Tab-separated table of C-alpha atoms and ligand atoms in Angstrom:
chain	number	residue	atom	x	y	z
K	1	UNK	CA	-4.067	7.287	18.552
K	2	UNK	CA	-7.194	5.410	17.396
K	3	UNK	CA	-10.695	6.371	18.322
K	4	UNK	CA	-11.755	2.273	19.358
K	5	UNK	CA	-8.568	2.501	21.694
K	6	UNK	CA	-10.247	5.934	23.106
K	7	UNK	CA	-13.431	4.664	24.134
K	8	UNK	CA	-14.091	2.429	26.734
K	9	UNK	CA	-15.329	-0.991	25.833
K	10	UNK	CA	-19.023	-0.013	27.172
K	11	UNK	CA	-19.637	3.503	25.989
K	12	UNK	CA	-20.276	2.631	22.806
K	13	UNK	CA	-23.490	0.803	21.795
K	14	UNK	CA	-22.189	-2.946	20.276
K	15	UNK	CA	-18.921	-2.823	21.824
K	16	UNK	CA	-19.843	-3.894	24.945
K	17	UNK	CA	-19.784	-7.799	24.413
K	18	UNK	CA	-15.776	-6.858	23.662
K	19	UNK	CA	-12.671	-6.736	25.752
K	20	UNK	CA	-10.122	-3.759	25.873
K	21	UNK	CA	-7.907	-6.108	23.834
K	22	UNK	CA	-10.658	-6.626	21.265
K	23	UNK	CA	-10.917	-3.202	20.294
K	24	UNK	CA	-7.533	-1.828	20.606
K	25	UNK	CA	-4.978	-1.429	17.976
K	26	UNK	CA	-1.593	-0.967	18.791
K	27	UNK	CA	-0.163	1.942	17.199
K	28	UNK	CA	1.537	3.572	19.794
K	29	UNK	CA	2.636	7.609	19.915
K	30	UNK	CA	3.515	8.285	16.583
K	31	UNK	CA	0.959	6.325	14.437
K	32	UNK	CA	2.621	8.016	11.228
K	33	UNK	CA	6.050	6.617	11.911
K	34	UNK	CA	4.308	2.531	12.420
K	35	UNK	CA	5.376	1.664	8.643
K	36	UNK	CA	5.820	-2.036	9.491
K	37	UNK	CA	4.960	-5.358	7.996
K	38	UNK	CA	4.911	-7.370	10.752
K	39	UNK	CA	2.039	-4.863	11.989
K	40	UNK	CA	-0.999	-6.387	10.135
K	41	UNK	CA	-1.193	-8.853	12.852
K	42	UNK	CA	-2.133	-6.454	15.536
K	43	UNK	CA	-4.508	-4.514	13.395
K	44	UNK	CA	-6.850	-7.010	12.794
K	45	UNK	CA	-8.050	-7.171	16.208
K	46	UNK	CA	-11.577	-9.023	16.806
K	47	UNK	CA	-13.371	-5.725	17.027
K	48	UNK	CA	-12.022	-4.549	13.909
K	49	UNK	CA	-12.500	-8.453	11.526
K	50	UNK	CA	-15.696	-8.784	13.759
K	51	UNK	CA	-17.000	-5.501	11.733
K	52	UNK	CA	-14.891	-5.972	8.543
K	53	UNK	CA	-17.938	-7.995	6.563
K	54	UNK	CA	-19.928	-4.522	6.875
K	55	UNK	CA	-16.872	-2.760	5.104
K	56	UNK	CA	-16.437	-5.278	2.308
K	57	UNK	CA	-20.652	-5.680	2.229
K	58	UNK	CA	-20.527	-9.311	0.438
K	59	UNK	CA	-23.852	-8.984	-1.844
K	60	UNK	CA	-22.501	-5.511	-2.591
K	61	UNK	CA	-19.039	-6.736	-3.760
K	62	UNK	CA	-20.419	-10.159	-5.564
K	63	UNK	CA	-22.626	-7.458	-7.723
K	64	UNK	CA	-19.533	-5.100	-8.064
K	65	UNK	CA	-16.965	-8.128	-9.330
K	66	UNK	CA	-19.473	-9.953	-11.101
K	67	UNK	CA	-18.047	-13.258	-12.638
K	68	UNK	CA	-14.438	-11.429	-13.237
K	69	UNK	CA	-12.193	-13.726	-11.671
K	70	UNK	CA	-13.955	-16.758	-12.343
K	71	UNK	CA	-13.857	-16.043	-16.035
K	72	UNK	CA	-10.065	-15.255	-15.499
K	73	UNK	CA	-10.059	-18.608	-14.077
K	74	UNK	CA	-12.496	-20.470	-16.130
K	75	UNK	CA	-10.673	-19.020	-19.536
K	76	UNK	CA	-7.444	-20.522	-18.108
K	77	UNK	CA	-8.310	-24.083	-17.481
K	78	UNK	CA	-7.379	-22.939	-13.489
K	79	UNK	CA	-9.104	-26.472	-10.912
K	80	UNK	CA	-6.605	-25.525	-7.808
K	81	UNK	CA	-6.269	-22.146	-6.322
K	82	UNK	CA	-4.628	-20.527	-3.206
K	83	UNK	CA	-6.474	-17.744	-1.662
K	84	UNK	CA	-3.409	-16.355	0.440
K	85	UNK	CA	-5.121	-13.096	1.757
K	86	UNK	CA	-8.527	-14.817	2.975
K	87	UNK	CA	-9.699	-12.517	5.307
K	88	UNK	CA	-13.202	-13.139	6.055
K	89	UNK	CA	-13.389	-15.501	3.439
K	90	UNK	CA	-15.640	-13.764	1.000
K	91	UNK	CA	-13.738	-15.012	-2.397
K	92	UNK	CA	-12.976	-18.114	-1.061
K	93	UNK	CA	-16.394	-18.488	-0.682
K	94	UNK	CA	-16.945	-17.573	-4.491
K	95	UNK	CA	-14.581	-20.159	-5.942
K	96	UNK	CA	-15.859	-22.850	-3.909
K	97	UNK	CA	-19.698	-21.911	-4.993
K	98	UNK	CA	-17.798	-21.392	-8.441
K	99	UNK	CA	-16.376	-24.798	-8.086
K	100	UNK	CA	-12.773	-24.600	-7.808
K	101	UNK	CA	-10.432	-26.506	-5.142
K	102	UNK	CA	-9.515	-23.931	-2.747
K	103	UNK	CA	-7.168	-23.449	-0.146
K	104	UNK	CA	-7.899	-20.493	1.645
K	105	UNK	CA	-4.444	-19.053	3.751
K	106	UNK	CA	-3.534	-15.882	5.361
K	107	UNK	CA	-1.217	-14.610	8.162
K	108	UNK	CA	-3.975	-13.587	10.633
K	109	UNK	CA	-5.402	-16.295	12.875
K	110	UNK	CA	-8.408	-13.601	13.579
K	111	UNK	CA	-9.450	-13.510	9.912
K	112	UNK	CA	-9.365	-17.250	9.256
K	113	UNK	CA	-11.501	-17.994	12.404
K	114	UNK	CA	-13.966	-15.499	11.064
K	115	UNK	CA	-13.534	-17.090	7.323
K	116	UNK	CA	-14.103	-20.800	8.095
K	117	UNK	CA	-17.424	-19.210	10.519
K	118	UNK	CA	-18.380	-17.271	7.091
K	119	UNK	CA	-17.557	-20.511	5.270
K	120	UNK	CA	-19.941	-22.897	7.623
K	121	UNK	CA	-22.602	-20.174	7.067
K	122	UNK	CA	-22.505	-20.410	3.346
K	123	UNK	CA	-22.288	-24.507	3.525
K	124	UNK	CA	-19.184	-24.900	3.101
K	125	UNK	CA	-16.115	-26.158	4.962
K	126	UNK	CA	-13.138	-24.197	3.803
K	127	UNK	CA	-9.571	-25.408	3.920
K	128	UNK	CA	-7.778	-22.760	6.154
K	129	UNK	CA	-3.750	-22.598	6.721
K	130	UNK	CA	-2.564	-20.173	8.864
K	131	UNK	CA	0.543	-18.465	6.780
K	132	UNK	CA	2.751	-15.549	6.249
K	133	UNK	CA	3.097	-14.656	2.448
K	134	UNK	CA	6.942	-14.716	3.043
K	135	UNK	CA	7.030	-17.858	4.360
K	136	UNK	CA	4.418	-19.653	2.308
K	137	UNK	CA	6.109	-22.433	1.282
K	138	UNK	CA	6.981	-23.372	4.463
K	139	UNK	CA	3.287	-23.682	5.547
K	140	UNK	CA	1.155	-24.442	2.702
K	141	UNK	CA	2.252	-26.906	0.294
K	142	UNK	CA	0.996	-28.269	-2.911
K	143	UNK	CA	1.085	-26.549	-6.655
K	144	UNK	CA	-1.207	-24.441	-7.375
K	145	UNK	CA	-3.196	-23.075	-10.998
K	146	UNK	CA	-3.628	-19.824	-9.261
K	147	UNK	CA	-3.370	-17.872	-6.819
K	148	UNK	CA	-4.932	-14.710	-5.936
K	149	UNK	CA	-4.379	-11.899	-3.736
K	150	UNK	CA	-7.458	-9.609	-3.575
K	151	UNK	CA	-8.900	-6.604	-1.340
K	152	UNK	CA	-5.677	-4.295	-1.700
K	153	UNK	CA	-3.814	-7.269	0.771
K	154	UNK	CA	0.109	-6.480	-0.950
K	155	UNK	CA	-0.423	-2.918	0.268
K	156	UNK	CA	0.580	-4.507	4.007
K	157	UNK	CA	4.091	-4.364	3.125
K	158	UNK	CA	6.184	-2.267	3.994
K	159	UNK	CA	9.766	-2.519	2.158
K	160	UNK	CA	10.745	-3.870	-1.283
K	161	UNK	CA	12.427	-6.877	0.011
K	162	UNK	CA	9.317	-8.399	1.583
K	163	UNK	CA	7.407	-8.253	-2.007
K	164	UNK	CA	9.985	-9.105	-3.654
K	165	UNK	CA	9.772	-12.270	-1.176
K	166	UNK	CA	6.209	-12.659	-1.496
K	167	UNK	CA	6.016	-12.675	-4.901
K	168	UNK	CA	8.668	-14.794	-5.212
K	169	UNK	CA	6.608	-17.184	-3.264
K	170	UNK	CA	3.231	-17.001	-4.794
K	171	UNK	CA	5.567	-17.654	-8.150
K	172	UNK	CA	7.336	-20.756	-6.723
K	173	UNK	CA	3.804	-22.220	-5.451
K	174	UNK	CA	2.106	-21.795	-9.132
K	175	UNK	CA	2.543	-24.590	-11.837
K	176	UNK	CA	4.620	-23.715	-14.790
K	177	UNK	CA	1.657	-22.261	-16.447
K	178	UNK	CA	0.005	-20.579	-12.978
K	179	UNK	CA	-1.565	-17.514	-13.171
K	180	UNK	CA	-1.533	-14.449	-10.030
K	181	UNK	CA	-4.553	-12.453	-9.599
K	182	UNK	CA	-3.156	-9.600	-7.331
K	183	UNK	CA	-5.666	-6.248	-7.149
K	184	UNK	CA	-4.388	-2.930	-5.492
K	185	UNK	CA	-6.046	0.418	-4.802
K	186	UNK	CA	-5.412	2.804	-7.476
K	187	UNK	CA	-3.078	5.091	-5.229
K	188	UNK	CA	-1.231	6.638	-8.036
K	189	UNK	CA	-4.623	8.864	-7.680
K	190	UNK	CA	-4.729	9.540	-4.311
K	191	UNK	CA	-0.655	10.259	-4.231
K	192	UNK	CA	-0.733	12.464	-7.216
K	193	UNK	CA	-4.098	14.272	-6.731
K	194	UNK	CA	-3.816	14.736	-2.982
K	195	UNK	CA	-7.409	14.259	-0.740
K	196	UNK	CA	-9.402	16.732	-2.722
K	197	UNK	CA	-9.635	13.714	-5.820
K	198	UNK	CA	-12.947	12.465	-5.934
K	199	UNK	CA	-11.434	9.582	-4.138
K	200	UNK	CA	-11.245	11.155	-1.392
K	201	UNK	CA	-13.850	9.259	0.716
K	202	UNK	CA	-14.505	5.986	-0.198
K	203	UNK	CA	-18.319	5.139	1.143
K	204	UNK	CA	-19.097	1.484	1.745
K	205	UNK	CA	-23.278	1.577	1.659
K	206	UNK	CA	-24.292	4.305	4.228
K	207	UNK	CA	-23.046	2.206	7.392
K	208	UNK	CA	-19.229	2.649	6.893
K	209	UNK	CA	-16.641	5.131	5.633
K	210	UNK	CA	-12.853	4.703	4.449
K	211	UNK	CA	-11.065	7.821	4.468
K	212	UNK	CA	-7.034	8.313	4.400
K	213	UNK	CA	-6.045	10.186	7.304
K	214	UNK	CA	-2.736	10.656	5.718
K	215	UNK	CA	-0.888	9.946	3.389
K	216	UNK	CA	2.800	10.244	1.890
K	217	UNK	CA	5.181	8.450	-0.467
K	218	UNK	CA	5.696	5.752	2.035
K	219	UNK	CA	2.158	5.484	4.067
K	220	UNK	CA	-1.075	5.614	3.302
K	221	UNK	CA	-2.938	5.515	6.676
K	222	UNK	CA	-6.827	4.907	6.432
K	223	UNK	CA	-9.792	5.602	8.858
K	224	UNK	CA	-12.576	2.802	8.986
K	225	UNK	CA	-15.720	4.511	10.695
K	226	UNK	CA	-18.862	2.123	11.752
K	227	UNK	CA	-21.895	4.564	11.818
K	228	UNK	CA	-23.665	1.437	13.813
K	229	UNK	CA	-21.527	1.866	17.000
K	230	UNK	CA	-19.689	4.374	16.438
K	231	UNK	CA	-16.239	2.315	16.514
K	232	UNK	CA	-12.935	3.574	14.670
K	233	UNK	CA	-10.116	1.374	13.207
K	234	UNK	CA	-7.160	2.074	11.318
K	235	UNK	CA	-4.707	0.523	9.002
K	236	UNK	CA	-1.802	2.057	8.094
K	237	UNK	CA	-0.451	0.594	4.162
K	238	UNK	CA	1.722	1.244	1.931
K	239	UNK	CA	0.801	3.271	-1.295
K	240	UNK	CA	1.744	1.046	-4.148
K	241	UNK	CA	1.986	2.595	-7.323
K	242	UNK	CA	0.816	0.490	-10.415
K	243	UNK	CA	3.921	0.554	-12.542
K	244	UNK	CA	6.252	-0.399	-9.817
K	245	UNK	CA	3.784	-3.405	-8.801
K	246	UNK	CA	3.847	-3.955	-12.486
K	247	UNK	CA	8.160	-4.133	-12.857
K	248	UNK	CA	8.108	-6.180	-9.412
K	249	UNK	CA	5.678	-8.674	-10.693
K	250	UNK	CA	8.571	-8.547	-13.761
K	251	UNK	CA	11.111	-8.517	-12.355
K	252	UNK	CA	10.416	-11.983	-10.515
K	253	UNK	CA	9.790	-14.056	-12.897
K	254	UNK	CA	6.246	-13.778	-14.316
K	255	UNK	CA	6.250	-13.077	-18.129
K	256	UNK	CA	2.539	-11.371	-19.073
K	257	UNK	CA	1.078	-9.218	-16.947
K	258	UNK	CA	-2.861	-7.723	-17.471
K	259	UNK	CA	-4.068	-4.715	-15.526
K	260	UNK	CA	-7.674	-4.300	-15.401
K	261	UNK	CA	-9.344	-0.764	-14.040
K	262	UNK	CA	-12.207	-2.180	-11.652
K	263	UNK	CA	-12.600	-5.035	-13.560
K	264	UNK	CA	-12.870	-3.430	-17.009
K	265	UNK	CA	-10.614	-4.536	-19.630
K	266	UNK	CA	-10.111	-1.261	-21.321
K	267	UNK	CA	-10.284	1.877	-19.677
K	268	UNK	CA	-10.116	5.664	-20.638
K	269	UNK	CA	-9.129	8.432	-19.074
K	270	UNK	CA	-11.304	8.136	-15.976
K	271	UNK	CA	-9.180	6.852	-13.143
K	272	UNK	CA	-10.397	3.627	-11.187
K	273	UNK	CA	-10.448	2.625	-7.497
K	274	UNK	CA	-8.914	-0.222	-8.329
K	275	UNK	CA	-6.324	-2.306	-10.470
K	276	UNK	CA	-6.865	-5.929	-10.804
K	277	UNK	CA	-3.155	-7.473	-12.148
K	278	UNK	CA	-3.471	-10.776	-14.224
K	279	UNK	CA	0.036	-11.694	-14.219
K	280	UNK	CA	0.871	-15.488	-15.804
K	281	UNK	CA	4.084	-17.102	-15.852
K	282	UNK	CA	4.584	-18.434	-19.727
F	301	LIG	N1	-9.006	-10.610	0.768
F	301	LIG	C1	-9.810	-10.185	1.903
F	301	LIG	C2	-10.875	-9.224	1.446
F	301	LIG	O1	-10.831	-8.803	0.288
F	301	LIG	O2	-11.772	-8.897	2.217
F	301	LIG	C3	-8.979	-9.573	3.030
F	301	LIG	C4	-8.317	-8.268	2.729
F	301	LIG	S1	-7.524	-7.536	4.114
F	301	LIG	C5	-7.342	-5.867	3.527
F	301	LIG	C6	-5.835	-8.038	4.031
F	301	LIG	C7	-5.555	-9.456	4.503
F	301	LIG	O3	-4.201	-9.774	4.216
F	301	LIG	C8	-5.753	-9.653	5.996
F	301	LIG	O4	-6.597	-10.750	6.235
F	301	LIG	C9	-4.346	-9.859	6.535
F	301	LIG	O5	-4.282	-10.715	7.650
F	301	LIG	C10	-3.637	-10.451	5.328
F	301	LIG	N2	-2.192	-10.195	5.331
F	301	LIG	C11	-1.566	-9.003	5.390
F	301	LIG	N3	-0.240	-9.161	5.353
F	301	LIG	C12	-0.009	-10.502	5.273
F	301	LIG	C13	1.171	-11.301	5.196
F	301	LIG	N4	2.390	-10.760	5.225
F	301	LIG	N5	1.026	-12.646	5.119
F	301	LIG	C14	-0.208	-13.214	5.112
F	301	LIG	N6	-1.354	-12.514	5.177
F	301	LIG	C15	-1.258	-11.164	5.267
């Protein structure tokens, strides 16, 4: 059950300007059991991308990725690149300022109404396409340099033969020299050291927190609280581990793959957040 379905549209301060339908994710009786691709679509309600720039906190994250993937970029020659998980349109935003010709896609009408709005507000007029990663190739055409697939996105699916699909895609879309940029929580961590890690909470400024409610070898269901308002999301994901995005990313085709611990190059034993994978095709 989520908390935003809970409450009423007008008991909480900020939600009032919102519809029942605007706040309400679908996850029905068991939300444990929803382990489902196809759900991403219903849990990016307006509510929920409305608030999703104070989660990600774009000055915050600009500071925190520094020039990483434009250096990735710029070191590889890269002028075209498909953003396929958009969102709100915060690194499509980046290439453009960084120069780059960007197509910015992703399956979620929601999101790419609230990118091209973040887009306008930066000066720029991004090039949305409204498109499922299985299907990409069907909606967005063209060859791309690179394409990259940030803000732990490849955690929305949910079985072996969608990734294996997806990638597939993203590979088929790259010139014969493309490069992937694909980044995924570190939840090797969180699966093998349990809640207590100090991962446990993931704070985003002092205005949001991402916790997992719970998690298991096949979900990893996370808790999005606004302190603002008061308003709860949730999205349940699959844990990914790093190795087995690592043999998928293999396994279809791609030849060198990088993995970089929040954006460091080498990394000891301290466990990141993140994994950024830098995975070419020659
Ligand atoms: N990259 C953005 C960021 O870092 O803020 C958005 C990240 S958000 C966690 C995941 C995005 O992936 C959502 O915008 C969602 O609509 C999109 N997405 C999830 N599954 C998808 C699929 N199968 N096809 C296309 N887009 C998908």
């Amino acid at each position: 059950m989520t908390a935003a379905a809970d409450r009423s549209p007008d008991t909480a301060a900020g939600l009032d300007e919102y519809t029942e339908a605007d706040v309400h994710q679908e996850f029905g009786e068991n939300p444990n059991e929803v382990r489902d691709t196809n759900h991403y679509q219903e849990e990016y309600v307006k509510g929920f991308v409305d608030k999703w720039d104070d989660y990600i906190g774009w000055e915050g994250r600009a500071a925190s990725e520094g020039s990483f993937f434009i250096d990735q970029l710029s070191a590889r020659g890269v002028e075209k690149v498909l953003d396929v998980a958009t969102g709100t349109g915060f690194n499509s935003v980046q290439l453009l300022k960084g120069g780059f010709e960007t197509v910015s896609a992703d399956g979620s009408a929601e999101m790419l109404a609230k990118a091209f709005e973040n887009g306008r507000q930066h000066g720029h007029v991004l090039r949305v396409v409204q498109a499922d990663w299985r299907w990409l190739n069907r909606d967005v055409h063209g060859e791309y340099d690179a394409i990259i697939c940030l803000g732990n996105s490849f955690t929305h699916l949910f079985n072996e033969r969608d990734r294996r699909k997806a990638l597939a895609e993203f590979y088929a879309m790259l010139k014969h020299d493309g490069v992937l940029i694909l980044d995924q929580r570190n939840y090797d961590e969180i699966l093998d050291n349990g809640f207590s890690s100090k991962h446990k909470y993931f704070y985003c400024g002092d205005t949001v927190t991402a916790e997992p409610e719970y998690i298991d070898d096949g979900l990893a269901r996370f808790r999005y609280t606004f302190h603002d308002d008061g308003s709860v999301y949730h999205l349940n994901m699959f844990p990914l581990r790093k190795d087995y995005v690592r043999r998928l990313m293999r396994e279809v085709g791609f030849q060198k793959i990088d993995s970089y611990g929040d954006f460091q190059e080498t990394y000891g034993t301290e466990s990141p957040d993140f994994w950024i994978h830098v995975a070419e095709k020659t």
